[in-house]
């Protein structure tokens, strides 16, 4: 694993701490929650507990984020039923991303510094890109060539005709379109 920058990188001193911290989206005193107000990318899939979204842009086709429908902040705030259901949904998303091929691993990240609504990111590390192992993948994602938003959704769109012709849907299509109890989201 390595940084996507040339050496030497000088170490800098951290800034003064901001206490109290500035309010995030969805917190009192902050801007409205983008997830609750629908000001995010449209859901690719949803069920009664979760929504799954493609990013606005990015350099890793197959990257998605999952949000709870209920406005909670973190893992510690999830009701027991949602916490138990989280593993099922993440496992299905990971299988769908791996089915796209050319993926070495799927990384799961939760930062929570931008908004106070529970959401996690699943980022596919390209197969063979070992310099992006571990915590390096988000740094590499920032410097790799950006893909248009439509190409980030292309794998799902290319899978749709196979299903409509009666073929066996691949796991990504099963996850995003024809699951039960989830529902497909019409675009």
Short mmCIF file of C-alpha atoms in Angstrom, two decimals:
data_model
loop_
_atom_site.label_atom_id
_atom_site.label_comp_id
_atom_site.label_asym_id
_atom_site.label_seq_id
_atom_site.Cartn_x
_atom_site.Cartn_y
_atom_site.Cartn_z
CA UNK A 1 0.00 0.00 0.00
CA UNK A 2 1.26 3.45 -0.82
CA UNK A 3 0.16 7.05 -1.03
CA UNK A 4 -0.82 8.40 -4.45
CA UNK A 5 1.71 11.23 -4.08
CA UNK A 6 5.44 11.55 -4.64
CA UNK A 7 7.76 11.88 -1.66
CA UNK A 8 8.77 13.90 0.23
CA UNK A 9 5.55 14.93 1.85
CA UNK A 10 6.24 17.24 4.76
CA UNK A 11 4.29 16.63 7.95
CA UNK A 12 2.27 19.62 9.04
CA UNK A 13 0.98 20.57 12.45
CA UNK A 14 -2.71 20.03 13.12
CA UNK A 15 -4.91 23.14 13.30
CA UNK A 16 -6.38 24.41 16.55
CA UNK A 17 -9.24 22.19 17.69
CA UNK A 18 -12.74 23.56 17.09
CA UNK A 19 -14.81 22.89 20.18
CA UNK A 20 -17.71 22.78 19.89
CA UNK A 21 -17.46 21.37 16.40
CA UNK A 22 -19.49 23.07 13.64
CA UNK A 23 -22.93 21.48 13.13
CA UNK A 24 -23.25 18.92 10.35
CA UNK A 25 -26.09 18.53 7.85
CA UNK A 26 -29.11 17.25 9.74
CA UNK A 27 -28.04 18.54 13.16
CA UNK A 28 -29.63 21.49 15.01
CA UNK A 29 -28.02 24.67 13.70
CA UNK A 30 -26.74 22.98 10.55
CA UNK A 31 -28.18 22.73 7.05
CA UNK A 32 -31.09 20.33 6.47
CA UNK A 33 -30.33 16.63 6.07
CA UNK A 34 -29.80 15.93 2.36
CA UNK A 35 -30.93 12.32 2.70
CA UNK A 36 -34.19 13.15 4.51
CA UNK A 37 -34.99 15.99 2.08
CA UNK A 38 -34.24 13.88 -1.03
CA UNK A 39 -31.37 16.09 -2.18
CA UNK A 40 -29.11 13.14 -3.02
CA UNK A 41 -28.62 10.91 -6.03
CA UNK A 42 -31.73 8.83 -6.75
CA UNK A 43 -31.90 5.45 -5.05
CA UNK A 44 -30.90 2.49 -7.21
CA UNK A 45 -32.62 0.14 -4.78
CA UNK A 46 -34.55 0.42 -1.54
CA UNK A 47 -36.52 -1.56 0.98
CA UNK A 48 -38.35 -0.59 4.16
CA UNK A 49 -35.07 0.08 6.03
CA UNK A 50 -32.39 1.10 3.53
CA UNK A 51 -31.66 2.96 0.31
CA UNK A 52 -28.70 2.30 -2.00
CA UNK A 53 -27.24 5.09 -4.16
CA UNK A 54 -24.54 5.65 -6.76
CA UNK A 55 -22.26 8.63 -6.12
CA UNK A 56 -22.57 11.90 -8.04
CA UNK A 57 -19.16 11.28 -9.56
CA UNK A 58 -16.13 9.17 -8.84
CA UNK A 59 -13.34 7.14 -10.26
CA UNK A 60 -14.44 3.68 -9.07
CA UNK A 61 -17.31 2.18 -11.10
CA UNK A 62 -19.43 0.08 -8.77
CA UNK A 63 -19.01 2.42 -5.79
CA UNK A 64 -22.25 2.88 -3.86
CA UNK A 65 -23.47 4.25 -0.56
CA UNK A 66 -26.16 2.82 1.67
CA UNK A 67 -28.30 4.97 3.98
CA UNK A 68 -30.83 4.11 6.65
CA UNK A 69 -34.34 5.38 5.99
CA UNK A 70 -34.55 6.36 9.65
CA UNK A 71 -32.61 9.51 10.57
CA UNK A 72 -30.03 8.20 13.03
CA UNK A 73 -26.42 9.31 13.29
CA UNK A 74 -24.21 6.30 13.88
CA UNK A 75 -24.00 2.57 14.55
CA UNK A 76 -24.65 3.20 18.26
CA UNK A 77 -27.94 4.94 17.36
CA UNK A 78 -29.32 2.17 15.13
CA UNK A 79 -32.31 0.38 16.68
CA UNK A 80 -31.52 -3.31 17.25
CA UNK A 81 -33.64 -4.40 14.26
CA UNK A 82 -31.74 -2.07 11.87
CA UNK A 83 -28.38 -3.05 13.31
CA UNK A 84 -29.22 -6.71 12.73
CA UNK A 85 -30.43 -6.02 9.19
CA UNK A 86 -27.33 -3.98 8.27
CA UNK A 87 -25.15 -7.06 7.68
CA UNK A 88 -27.70 -8.58 5.28
CA UNK A 89 -27.86 -5.45 3.13
CA UNK A 90 -24.10 -4.85 3.08
CA UNK A 91 -23.45 -8.51 2.16
CA UNK A 92 -25.89 -8.25 -0.75
CA UNK A 93 -24.29 -5.02 -1.95
CA UNK A 94 -20.82 -6.56 -1.70
CA UNK A 95 -21.89 -9.61 -3.72
CA UNK A 96 -23.40 -7.31 -6.36
CA UNK A 97 -20.21 -5.23 -6.62
CA UNK A 98 -17.98 -8.32 -6.79
CA UNK A 99 -20.17 -9.71 -9.59
CA UNK A 100 -19.14 -6.76 -11.77
CA UNK A 101 -15.71 -8.37 -12.12
CA UNK A 102 -12.24 -6.83 -11.97
CA UNK A 103 -12.70 -6.10 -8.24
CA UNK A 104 -10.02 -7.20 -5.77
CA UNK A 105 -11.92 -6.33 -2.58
CA UNK A 106 -14.88 -4.22 -1.53
CA UNK A 107 -14.03 -1.73 1.22
CA UNK A 108 -16.64 -0.44 3.67
CA UNK A 109 -16.16 3.08 5.05
CA UNK A 110 -18.13 5.27 7.43
CA UNK A 111 -16.90 8.75 8.23
CA UNK A 112 -19.97 10.71 9.30
CA UNK A 113 -18.30 14.13 9.40
CA UNK A 114 -20.41 15.69 6.63
CA UNK A 115 -23.91 14.66 7.63
CA UNK A 116 -25.70 13.34 10.69
CA UNK A 117 -27.71 10.69 8.79
CA UNK A 118 -26.33 7.13 8.96
CA UNK A 119 -24.68 6.12 5.69
CA UNK A 120 -21.75 3.97 4.65
CA UNK A 121 -19.71 3.78 1.47
CA UNK A 122 -18.74 0.60 -0.37
CA UNK A 123 -15.74 1.21 -2.61
CA UNK A 124 -14.45 -1.49 -4.96
CA UNK A 125 -10.66 -1.73 -5.03
CA UNK A 126 -9.66 -2.53 -8.62
CA UNK A 127 -8.18 -6.03 -8.98
CA UNK A 128 -4.39 -5.87 -8.79
CA UNK A 129 -4.25 -2.30 -7.49
CA UNK A 130 -2.44 -3.35 -4.32
CA UNK A 131 -1.07 0.15 -3.70
CA UNK A 132 -4.68 1.07 -2.79
CA UNK A 133 -4.98 -1.60 -0.07
CA UNK A 134 -6.50 -0.65 3.26
CA UNK A 135 -6.94 2.98 4.12
CA UNK A 136 -5.25 4.11 0.89
CA UNK A 137 -8.23 3.44 -1.41
CA UNK A 138 -10.10 6.69 -0.59
CA UNK A 139 -6.89 8.68 -1.22
CA UNK A 140 -6.39 6.98 -4.58
CA UNK A 141 -10.08 7.45 -5.44
CA UNK A 142 -9.55 11.21 -5.15
CA UNK A 143 -6.69 11.28 -7.66
CA UNK A 144 -7.76 8.67 -10.23
CA UNK A 145 -9.42 9.89 -13.41
CA UNK A 146 -13.07 10.69 -12.77
CA UNK A 147 -15.72 8.61 -14.52
CA UNK A 148 -18.92 10.26 -15.70
CA UNK A 149 -21.85 9.50 -13.40
CA UNK A 150 -23.57 7.52 -16.17
CA UNK A 151 -20.62 5.11 -16.41
CA UNK A 152 -20.76 4.53 -12.65
CA UNK A 153 -24.32 3.23 -13.19
CA UNK A 154 -23.54 1.44 -16.49
CA UNK A 155 -23.12 -2.07 -15.04
CA UNK A 156 -26.68 -2.03 -13.72
CA UNK A 157 -28.07 -0.59 -16.97
CA UNK A 158 -26.23 -3.16 -19.10
CA UNK A 159 -27.64 -5.98 -16.99
CA UNK A 160 -31.26 -4.89 -17.41
CA UNK A 161 -31.79 -6.18 -21.01
CA UNK A 162 -30.61 -9.69 -20.02
CA UNK A 163 -33.30 -9.83 -17.36
CA UNK A 164 -36.00 -8.47 -19.65
CA UNK A 165 -35.12 -11.13 -22.26
CA UNK A 166 -35.77 -13.79 -19.64
CA UNK A 167 -32.12 -14.55 -18.86
CA UNK A 168 -30.91 -15.34 -15.38
CA UNK A 169 -30.17 -12.00 -13.72
CA UNK A 170 -26.67 -11.60 -12.33
CA UNK A 171 -26.41 -10.84 -8.58
CA UNK A 172 -26.09 -7.09 -9.17
CA UNK A 173 -29.35 -7.04 -11.07
CA UNK A 174 -31.03 -9.24 -8.50
CA UNK A 175 -29.93 -6.85 -5.77
CA UNK A 176 -30.86 -3.67 -7.60
CA UNK A 177 -34.02 -4.61 -9.48
CA UNK A 178 -35.93 -7.72 -8.61
CA UNK A 179 -35.48 -8.31 -4.91
CA UNK A 180 -38.15 -8.95 -2.38
CA UNK A 181 -39.05 -7.43 0.07
CA UNK A 182 -37.16 -4.55 -1.55
CA UNK A 183 -38.59 -2.72 -4.51
CA UNK A 184 -37.05 -1.51 -7.73
CA UNK A 185 -36.87 2.24 -8.03
CA UNK A 186 -38.20 3.50 -11.37
CA UNK A 187 -36.10 6.08 -13.16
#
